PDB file of C-alpha atoms in Angstrom:
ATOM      1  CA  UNK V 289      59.528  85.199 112.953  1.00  0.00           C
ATOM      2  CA  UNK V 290      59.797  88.061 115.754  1.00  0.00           C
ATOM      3  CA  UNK V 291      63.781  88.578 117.020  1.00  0.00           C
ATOM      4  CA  UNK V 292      66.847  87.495 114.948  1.00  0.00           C
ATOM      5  CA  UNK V 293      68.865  84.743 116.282  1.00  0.00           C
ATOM      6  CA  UNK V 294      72.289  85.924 115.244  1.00  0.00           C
ATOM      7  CA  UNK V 295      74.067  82.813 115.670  1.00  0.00           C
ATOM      8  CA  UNK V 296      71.445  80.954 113.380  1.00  0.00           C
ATOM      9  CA  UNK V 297      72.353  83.500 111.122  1.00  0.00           C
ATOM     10  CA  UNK V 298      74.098  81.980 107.825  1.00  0.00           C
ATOM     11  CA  UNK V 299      77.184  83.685 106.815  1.00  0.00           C
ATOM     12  CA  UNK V 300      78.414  84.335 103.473  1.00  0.00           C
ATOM     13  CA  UNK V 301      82.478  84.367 103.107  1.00  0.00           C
ATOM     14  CA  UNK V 302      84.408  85.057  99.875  1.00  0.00           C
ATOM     15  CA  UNK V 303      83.522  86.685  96.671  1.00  0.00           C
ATOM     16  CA  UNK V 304      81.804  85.568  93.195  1.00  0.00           C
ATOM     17  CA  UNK V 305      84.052  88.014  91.246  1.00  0.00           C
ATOM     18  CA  UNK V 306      86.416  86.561  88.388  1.00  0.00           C
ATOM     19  CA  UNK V 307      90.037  86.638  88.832  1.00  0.00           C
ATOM     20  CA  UNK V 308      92.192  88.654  89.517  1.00  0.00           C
ATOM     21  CA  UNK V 309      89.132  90.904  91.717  1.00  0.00           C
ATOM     22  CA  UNK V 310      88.148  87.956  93.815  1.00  0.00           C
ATOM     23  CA  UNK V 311      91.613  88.273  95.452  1.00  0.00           C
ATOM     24  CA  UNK V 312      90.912  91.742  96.565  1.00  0.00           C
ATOM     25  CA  UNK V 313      87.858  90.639  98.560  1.00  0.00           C
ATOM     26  CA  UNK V 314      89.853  89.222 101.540  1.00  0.00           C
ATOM     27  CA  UNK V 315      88.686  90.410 105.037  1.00  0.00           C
ATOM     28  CA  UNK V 316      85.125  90.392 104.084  1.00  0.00           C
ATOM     29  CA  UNK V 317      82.203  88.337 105.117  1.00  0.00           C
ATOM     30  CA  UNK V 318      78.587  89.343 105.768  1.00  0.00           C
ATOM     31  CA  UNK V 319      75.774  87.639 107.975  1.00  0.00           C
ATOM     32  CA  UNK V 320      72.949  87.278 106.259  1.00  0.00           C
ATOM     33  CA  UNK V 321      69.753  88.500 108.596  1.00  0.00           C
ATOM     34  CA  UNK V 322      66.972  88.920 106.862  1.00  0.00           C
ATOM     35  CA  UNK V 323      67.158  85.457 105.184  1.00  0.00           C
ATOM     36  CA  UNK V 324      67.530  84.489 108.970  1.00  0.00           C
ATOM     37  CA  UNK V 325      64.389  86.701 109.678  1.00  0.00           C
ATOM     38  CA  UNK V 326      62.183  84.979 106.468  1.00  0.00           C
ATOM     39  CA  UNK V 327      62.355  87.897 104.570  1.00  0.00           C
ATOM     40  CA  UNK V 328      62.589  87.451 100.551  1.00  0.00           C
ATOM     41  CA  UNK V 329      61.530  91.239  99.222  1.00  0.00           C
ATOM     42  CA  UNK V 330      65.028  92.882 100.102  1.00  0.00           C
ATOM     43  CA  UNK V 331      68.303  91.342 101.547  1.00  0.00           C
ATOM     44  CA  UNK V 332      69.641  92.716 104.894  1.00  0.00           C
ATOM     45  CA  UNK V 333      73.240  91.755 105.913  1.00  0.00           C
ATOM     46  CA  UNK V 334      75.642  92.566 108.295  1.00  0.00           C
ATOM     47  CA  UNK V 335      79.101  92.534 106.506  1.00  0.00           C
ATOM     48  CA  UNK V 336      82.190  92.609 108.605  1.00  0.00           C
ATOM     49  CA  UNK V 337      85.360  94.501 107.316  1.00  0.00           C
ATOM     50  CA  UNK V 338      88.709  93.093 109.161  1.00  0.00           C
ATOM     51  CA  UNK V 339      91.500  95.610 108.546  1.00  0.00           C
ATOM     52  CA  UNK V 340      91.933  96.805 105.266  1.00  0.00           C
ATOM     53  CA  UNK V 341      89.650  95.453 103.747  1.00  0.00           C
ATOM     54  CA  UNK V 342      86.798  96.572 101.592  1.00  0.00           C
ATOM     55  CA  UNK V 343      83.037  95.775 100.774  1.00  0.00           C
ATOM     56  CA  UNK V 344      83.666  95.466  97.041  1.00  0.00           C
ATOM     57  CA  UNK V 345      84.797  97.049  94.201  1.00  0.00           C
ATOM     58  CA  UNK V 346      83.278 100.669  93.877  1.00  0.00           C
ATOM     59  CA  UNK V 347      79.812  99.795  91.465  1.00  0.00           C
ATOM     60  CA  UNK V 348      76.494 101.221  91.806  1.00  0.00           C
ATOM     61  CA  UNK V 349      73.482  99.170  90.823  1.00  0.00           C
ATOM     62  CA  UNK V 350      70.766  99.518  87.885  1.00  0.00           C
ATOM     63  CA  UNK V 351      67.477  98.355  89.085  1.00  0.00           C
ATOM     64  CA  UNK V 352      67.903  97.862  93.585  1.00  0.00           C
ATOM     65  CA  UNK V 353      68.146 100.867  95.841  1.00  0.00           C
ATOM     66  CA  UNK V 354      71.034 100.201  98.480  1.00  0.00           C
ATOM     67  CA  UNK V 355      71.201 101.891 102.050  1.00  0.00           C
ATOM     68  CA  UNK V 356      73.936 101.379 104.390  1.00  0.00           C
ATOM     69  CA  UNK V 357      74.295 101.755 108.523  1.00  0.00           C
ATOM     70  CA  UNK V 358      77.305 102.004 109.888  1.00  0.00           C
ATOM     71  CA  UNK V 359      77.171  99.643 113.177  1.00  0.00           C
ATOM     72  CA  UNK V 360      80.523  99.348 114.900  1.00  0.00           C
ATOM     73  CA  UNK V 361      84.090 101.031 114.159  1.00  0.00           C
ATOM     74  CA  UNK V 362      84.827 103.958 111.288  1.00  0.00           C
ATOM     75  CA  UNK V 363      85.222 103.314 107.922  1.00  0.00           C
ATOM     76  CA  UNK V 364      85.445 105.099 104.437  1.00  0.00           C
ATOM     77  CA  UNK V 365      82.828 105.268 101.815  1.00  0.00           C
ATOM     78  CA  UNK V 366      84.566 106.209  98.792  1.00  0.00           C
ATOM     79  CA  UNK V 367      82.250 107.283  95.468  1.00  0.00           C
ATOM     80  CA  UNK V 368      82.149 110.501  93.075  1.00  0.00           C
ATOM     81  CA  UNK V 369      82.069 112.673  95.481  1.00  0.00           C
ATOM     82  CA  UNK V 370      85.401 111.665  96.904  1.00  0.00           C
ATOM     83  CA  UNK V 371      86.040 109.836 100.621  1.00  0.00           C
ATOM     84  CA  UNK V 372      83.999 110.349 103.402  1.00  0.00           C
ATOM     85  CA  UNK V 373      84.472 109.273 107.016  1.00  0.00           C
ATOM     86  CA  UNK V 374      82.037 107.373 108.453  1.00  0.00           C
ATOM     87  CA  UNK V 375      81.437 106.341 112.166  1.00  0.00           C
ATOM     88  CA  UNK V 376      78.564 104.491 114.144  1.00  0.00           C
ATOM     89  CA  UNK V 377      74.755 105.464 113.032  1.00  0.00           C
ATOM     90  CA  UNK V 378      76.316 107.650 109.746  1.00  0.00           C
ATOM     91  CA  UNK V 379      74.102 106.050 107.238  1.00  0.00           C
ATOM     92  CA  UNK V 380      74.709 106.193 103.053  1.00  0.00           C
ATOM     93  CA  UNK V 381      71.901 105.802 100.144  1.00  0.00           C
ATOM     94  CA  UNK V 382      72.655 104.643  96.691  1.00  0.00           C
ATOM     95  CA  UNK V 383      68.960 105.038  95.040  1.00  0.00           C
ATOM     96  CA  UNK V 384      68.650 102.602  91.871  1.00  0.00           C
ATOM     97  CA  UNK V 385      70.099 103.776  88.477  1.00  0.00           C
ATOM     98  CA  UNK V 386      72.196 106.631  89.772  1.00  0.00           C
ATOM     99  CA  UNK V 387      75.837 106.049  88.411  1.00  0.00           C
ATOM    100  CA  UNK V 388      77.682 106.796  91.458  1.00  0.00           C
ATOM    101  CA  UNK V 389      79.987 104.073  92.132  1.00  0.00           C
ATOM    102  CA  UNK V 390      80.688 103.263  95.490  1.00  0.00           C
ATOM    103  CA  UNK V 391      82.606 101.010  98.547  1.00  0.00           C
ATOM    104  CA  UNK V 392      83.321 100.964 101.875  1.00  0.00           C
ATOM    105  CA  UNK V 393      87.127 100.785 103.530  1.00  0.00           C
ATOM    106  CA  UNK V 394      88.263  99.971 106.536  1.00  0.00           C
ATOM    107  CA  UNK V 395      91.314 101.726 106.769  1.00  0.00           C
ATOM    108  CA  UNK V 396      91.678 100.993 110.817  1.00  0.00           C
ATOM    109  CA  UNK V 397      93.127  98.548 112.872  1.00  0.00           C
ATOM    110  CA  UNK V 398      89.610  97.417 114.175  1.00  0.00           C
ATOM    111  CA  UNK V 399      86.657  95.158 113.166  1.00  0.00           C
ATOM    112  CA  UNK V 400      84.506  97.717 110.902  1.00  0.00           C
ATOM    113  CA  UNK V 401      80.506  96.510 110.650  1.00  0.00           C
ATOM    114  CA  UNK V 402      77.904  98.198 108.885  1.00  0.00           C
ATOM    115  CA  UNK V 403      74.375  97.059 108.352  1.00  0.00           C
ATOM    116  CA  UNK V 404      73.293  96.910 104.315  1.00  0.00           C
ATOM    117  CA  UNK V 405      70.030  96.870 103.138  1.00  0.00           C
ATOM    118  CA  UNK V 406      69.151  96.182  98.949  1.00  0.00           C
ATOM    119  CA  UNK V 407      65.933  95.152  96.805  1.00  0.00           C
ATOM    120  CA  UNK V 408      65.516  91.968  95.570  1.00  0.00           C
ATOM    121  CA  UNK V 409      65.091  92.776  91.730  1.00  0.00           C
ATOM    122  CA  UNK V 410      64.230  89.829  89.530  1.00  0.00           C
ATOM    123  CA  UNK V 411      67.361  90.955  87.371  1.00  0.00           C
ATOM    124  CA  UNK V 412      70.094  93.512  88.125  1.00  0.00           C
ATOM    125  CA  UNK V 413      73.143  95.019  86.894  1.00  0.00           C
ATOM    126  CA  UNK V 414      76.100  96.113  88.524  1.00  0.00           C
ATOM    127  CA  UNK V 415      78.808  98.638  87.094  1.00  0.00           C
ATOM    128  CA  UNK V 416      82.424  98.608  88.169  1.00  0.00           C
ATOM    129  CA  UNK V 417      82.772 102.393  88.015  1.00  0.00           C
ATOM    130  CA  UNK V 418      87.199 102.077  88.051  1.00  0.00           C
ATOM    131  CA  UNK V 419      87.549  99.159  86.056  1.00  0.00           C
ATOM    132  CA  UNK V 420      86.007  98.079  82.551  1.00  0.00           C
ATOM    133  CA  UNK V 421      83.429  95.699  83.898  1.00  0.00           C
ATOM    134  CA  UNK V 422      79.981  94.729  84.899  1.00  0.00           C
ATOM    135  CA  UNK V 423      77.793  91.725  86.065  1.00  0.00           C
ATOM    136  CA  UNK V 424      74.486  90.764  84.855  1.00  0.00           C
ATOM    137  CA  UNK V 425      72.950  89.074  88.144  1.00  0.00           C
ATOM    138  CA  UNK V 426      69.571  86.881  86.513  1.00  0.00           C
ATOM    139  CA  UNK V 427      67.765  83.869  88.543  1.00  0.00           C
ATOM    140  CA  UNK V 428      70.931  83.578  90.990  1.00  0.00           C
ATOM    141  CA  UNK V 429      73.664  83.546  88.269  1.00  0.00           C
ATOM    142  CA  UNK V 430      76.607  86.424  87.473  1.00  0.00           C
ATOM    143  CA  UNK V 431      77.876  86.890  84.536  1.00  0.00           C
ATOM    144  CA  UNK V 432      80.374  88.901  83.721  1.00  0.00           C
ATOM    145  CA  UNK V 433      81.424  91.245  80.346  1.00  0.00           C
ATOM    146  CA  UNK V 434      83.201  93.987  79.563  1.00  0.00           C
ATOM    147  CA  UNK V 435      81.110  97.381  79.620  1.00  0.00           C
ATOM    148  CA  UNK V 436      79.967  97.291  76.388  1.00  0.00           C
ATOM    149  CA  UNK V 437      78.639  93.571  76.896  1.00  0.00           C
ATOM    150  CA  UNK V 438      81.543  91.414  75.051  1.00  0.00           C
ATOM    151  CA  UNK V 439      82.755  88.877  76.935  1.00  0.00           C
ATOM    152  CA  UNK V 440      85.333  89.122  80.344  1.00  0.00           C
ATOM    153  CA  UNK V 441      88.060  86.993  79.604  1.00  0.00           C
ATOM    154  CA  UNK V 442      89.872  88.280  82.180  1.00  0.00           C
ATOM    155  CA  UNK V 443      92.741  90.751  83.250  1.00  0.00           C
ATOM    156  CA  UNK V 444      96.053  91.514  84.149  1.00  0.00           C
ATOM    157  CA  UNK V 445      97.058  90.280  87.672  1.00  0.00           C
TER     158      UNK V 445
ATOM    159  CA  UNK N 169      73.173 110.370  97.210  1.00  0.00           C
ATOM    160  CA  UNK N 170      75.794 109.038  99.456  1.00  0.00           C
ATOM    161  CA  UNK N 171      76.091 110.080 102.891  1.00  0.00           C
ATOM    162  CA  UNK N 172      72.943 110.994 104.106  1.00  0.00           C
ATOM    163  CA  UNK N 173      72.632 114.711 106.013  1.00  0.00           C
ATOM    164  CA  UNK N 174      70.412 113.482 108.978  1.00  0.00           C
ATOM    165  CA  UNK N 175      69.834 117.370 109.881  1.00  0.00           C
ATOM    166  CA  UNK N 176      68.253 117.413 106.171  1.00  0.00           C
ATOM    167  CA  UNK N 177      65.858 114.144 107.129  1.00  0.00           C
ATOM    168  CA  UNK N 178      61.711 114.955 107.407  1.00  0.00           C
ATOM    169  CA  UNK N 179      60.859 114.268 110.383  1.00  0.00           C
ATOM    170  CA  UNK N 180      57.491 113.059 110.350  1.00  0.00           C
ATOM    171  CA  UNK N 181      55.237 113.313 114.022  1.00  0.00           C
ATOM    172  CA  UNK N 182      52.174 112.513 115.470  1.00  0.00           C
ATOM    173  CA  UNK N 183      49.780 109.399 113.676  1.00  0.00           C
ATOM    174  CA  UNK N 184      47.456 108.103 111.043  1.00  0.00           C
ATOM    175  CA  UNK N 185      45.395 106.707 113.457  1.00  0.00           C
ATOM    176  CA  UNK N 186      41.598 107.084 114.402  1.00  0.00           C
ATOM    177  CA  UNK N 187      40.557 108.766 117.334  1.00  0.00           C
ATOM    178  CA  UNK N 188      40.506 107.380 120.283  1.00  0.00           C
ATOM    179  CA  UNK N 189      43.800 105.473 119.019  1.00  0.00           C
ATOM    180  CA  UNK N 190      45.745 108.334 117.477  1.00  0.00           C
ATOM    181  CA  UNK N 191      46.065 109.844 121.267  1.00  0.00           C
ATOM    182  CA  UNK N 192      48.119 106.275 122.165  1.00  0.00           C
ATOM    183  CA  UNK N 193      51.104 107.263 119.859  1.00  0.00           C
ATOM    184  CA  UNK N 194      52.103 110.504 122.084  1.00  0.00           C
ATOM    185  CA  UNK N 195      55.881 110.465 122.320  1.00  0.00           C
ATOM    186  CA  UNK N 196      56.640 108.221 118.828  1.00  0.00           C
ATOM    187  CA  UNK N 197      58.337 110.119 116.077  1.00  0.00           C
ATOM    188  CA  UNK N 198      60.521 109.168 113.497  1.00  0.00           C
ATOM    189  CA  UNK N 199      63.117 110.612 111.081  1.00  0.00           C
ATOM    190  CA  UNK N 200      62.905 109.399 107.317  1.00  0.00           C
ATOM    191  CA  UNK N 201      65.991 108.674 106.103  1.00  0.00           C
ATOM    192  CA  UNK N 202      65.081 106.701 102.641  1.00  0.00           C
ATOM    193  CA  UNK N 203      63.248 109.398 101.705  1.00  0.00           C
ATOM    194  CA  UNK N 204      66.250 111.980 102.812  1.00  0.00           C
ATOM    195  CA  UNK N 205      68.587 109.554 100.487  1.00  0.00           C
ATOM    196  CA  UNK N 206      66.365 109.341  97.499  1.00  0.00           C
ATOM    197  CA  UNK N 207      65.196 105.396  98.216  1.00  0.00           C
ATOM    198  CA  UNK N 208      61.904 104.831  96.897  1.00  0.00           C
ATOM    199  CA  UNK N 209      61.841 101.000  96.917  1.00  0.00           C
ATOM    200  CA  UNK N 210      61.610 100.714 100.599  1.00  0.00           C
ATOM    201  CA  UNK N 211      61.266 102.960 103.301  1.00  0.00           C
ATOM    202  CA  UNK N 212      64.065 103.513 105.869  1.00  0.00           C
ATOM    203  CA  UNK N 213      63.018 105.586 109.361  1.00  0.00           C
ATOM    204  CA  UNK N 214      64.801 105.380 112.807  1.00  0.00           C
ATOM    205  CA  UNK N 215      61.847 105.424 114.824  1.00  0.00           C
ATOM    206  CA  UNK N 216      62.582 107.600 118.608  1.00  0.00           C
ATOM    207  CA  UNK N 217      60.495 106.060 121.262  1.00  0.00           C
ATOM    208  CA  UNK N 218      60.126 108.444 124.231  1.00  0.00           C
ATOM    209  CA  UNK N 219      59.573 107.129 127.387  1.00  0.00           C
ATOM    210  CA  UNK N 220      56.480 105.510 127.719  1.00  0.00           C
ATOM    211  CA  UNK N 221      55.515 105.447 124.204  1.00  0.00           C
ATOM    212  CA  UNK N 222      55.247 102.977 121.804  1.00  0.00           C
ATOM    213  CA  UNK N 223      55.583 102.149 117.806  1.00  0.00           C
ATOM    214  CA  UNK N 224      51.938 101.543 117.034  1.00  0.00           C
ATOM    215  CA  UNK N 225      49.288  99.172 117.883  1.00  0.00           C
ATOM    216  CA  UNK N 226      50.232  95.461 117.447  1.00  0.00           C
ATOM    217  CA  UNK N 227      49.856  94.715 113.837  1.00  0.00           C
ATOM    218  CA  UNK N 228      50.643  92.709 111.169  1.00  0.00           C
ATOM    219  CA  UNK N 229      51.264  93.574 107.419  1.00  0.00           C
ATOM    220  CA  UNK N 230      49.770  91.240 103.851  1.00  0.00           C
ATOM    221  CA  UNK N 231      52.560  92.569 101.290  1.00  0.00           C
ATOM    222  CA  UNK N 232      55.266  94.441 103.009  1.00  0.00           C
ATOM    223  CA  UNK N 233      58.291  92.275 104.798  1.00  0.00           C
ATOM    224  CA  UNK N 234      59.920  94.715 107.710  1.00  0.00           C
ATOM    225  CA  UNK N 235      62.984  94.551 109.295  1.00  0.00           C
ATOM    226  CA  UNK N 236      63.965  96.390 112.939  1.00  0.00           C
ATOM    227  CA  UNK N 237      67.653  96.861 114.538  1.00  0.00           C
ATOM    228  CA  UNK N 238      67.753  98.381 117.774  1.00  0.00           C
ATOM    229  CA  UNK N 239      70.045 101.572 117.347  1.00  0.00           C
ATOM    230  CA  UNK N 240      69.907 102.963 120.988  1.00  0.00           C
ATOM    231  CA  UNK N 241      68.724 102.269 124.618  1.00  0.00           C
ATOM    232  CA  UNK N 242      66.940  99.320 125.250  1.00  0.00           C
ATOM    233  CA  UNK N 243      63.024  98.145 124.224  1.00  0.00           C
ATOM    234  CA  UNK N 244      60.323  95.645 124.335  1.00  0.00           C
ATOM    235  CA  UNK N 245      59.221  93.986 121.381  1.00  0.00           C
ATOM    236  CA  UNK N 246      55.725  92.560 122.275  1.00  0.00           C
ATOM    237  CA  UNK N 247      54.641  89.405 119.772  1.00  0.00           C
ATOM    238  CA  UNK N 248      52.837  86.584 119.486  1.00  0.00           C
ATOM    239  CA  UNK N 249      55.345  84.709 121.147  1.00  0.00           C
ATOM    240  CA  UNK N 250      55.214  87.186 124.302  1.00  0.00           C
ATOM    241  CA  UNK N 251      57.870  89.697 125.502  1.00  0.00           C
ATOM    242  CA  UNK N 252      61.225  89.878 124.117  1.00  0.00           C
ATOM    243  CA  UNK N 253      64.006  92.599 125.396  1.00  0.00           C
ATOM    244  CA  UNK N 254      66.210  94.134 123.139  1.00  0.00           C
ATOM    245  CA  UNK N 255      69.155  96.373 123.373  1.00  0.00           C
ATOM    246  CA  UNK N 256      71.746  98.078 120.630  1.00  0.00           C
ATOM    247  CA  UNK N 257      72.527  95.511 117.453  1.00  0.00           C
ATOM    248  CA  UNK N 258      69.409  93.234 118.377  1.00  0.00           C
ATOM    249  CA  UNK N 259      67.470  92.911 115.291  1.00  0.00           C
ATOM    250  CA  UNK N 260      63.539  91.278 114.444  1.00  0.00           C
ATOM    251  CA  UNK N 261      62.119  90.023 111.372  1.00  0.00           C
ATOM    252  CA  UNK N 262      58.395  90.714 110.437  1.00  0.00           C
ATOM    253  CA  UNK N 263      57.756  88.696 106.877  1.00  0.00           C
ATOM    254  CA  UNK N 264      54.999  90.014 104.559  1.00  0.00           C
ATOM    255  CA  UNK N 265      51.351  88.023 105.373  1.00  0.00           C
ATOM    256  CA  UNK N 266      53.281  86.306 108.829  1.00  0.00           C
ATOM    257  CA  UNK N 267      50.066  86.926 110.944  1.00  0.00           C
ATOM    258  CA  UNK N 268      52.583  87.756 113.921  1.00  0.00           C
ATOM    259  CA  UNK N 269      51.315  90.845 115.930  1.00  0.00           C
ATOM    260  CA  UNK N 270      54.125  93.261 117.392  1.00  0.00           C
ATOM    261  CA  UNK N 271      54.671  96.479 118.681  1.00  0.00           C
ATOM    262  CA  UNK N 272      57.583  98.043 120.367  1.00  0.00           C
ATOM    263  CA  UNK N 273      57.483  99.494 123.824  1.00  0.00           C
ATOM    264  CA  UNK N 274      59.442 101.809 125.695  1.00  0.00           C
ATOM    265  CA  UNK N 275      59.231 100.747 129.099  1.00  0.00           C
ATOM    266  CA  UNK N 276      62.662 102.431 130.096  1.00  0.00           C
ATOM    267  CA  UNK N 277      63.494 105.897 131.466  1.00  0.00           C
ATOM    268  CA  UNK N 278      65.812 106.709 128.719  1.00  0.00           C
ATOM    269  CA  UNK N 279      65.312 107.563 125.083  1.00  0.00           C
ATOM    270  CA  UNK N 280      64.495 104.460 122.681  1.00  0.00           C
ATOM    271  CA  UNK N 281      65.848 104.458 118.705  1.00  0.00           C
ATOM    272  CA  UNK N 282      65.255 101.919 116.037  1.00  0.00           C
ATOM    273  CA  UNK N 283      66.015 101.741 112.328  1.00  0.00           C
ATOM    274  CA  UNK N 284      62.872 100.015 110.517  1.00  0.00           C
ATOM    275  CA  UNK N 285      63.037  99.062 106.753  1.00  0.00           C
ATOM    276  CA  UNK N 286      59.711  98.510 105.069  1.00  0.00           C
ATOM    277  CA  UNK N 287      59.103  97.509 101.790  1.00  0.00           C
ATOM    278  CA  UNK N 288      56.703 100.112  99.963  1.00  0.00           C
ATOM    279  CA  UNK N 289      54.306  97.903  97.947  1.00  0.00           C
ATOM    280  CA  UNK N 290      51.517  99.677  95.942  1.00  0.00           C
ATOM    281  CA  UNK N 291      48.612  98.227  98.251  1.00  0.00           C
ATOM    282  CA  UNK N 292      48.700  97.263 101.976  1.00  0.00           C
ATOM    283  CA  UNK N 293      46.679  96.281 104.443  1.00  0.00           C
ATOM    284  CA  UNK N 294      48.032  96.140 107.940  1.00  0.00           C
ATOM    285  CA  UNK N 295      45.605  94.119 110.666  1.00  0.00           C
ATOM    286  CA  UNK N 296      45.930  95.638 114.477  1.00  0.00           C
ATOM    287  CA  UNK N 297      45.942  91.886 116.477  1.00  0.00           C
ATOM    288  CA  UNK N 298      44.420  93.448 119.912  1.00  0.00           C
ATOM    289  CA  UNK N 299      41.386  95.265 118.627  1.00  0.00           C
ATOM    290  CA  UNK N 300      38.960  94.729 115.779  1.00  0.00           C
ATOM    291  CA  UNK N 301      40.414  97.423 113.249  1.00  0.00           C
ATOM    292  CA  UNK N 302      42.416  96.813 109.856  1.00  0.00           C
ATOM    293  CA  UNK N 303      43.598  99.357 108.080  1.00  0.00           C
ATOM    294  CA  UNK N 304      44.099  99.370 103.598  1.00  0.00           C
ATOM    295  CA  UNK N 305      46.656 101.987 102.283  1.00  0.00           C
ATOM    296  CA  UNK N 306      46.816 102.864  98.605  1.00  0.00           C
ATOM    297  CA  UNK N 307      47.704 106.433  96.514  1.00  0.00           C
ATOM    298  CA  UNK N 308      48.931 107.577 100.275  1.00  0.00           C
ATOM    299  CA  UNK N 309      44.788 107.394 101.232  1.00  0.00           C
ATOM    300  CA  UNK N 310      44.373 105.182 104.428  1.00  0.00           C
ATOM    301  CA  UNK N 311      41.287 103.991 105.048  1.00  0.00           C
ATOM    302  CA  UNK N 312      40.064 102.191 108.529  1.00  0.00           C
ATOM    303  CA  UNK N 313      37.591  99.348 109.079  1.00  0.00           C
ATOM    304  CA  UNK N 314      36.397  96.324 110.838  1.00  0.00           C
ATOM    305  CA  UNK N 315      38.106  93.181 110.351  1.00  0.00           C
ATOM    306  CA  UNK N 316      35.158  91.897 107.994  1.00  0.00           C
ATOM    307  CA  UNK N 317      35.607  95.420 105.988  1.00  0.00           C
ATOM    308  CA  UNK N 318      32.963  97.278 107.842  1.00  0.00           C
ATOM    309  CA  UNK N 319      33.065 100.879 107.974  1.00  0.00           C
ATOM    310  CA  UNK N 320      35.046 102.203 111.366  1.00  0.00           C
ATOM    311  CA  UNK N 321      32.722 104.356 112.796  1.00  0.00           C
ATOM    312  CA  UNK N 322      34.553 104.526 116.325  1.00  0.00           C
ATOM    313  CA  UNK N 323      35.391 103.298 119.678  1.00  0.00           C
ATOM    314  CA  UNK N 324      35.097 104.018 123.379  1.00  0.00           C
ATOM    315  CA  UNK N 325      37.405 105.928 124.534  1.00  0.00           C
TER     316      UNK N 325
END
């Protein structure tokens, strides 16, 4: 490998959460580098924001350290420490384990991109930090319980 | 963590290398911002490229994958496959083991910047592709040799 081809890039569109969250994905889609670039021991993606929408539900991850780039537009991280404005080069780090949930908005009328980096654990967990929910991620499967591990059988729309 | 307070990055100058090497790395610095948000599962720097200078020799690394997006001005990736431009957004791919030489050049009159992600694996051994010298990192000890694990003892200048 050597330079990316972008447009060789794959890109991922819509969202593996259970209903009613999936819904809230819309606007979101993410091109997926460094499996363009060969690389297996963390994930790189661009994801793309369209107005209003969001990167996910705020979460923050067990086992994979996250860092973020913003590369085009201004959006809003929102976590524990409140909202934050963000614009082109402002980067964000969500080292693994540390309970600070987390997302990105874009609350403009333009195309928001930021660049996301994340290790590749062998398992993971994600925590919903505003709802009561979490996802067990294990040999490329989610699944999805309640935070103290009973089943999700879903929720109010 | 969360947003990262560039002004509270290390910045990290001049180079590991042997002499008469160490002198080729004049106008590379970088600013560490993994280490600035608390990331310890891969390293995140933007690299500054003065004019002139360049990343390091041409190498290749066994265990660590690395990823590069160009963040500002415009460079030269040298590879294997030859010379490759790059301006802001462009991104390259170095998989862990790819025996794929590369270096990034500066050959502009204007300030160079590049965000690099590295995994940090416990050993590594990075092999320079123009010059007979390897290098094996482990307990953040470096040590130099010859390709078939000779002491380095020096070159010419």
């Amino acid at each position: 490998m050597g330079v990316i081809d972008f447009t060789k890039a794959p890109v991922k569109t819509g969202s593996i959460y259970p209903k009613p969250y999936d819904a809230e994905m819309a606007g979101r889609w993410s091109i997926r580098l460094g499996e363009a670039g060969g690389l297996t021991q963390f994930g790189v993606n661009v994801v793309v924001l369209e107005p209003g929408a969001k990167s996910s539900l705020r979460h923050w991850h067990l086992n994979e350290d996250e860092f973020v780039m913003i590369t085009q537009g201004t959006c809003t991280l929102v976590d524990d420490d409140g909202r934050h404005e963000m614009s082109v080069g402002a980067c964000a780090a969500f080292p693994a384990g540390e309970e600070n949930g987390h997302h990105f908005l874009n609350e403009t009328d333009e195309e928001v991109r930021f660049l996301v980096v994340g290790t590749k654990a062998a398992t993971e967990v994600a925590t919903y930090a505003d709802i009561d929910l979490k996802v067990e991620m294990k040999d490329g499967t989610a699944t999805f319980s309640r935070k103290d591990g009973t089943p999700y059988e879903g929720d109010e729309q």
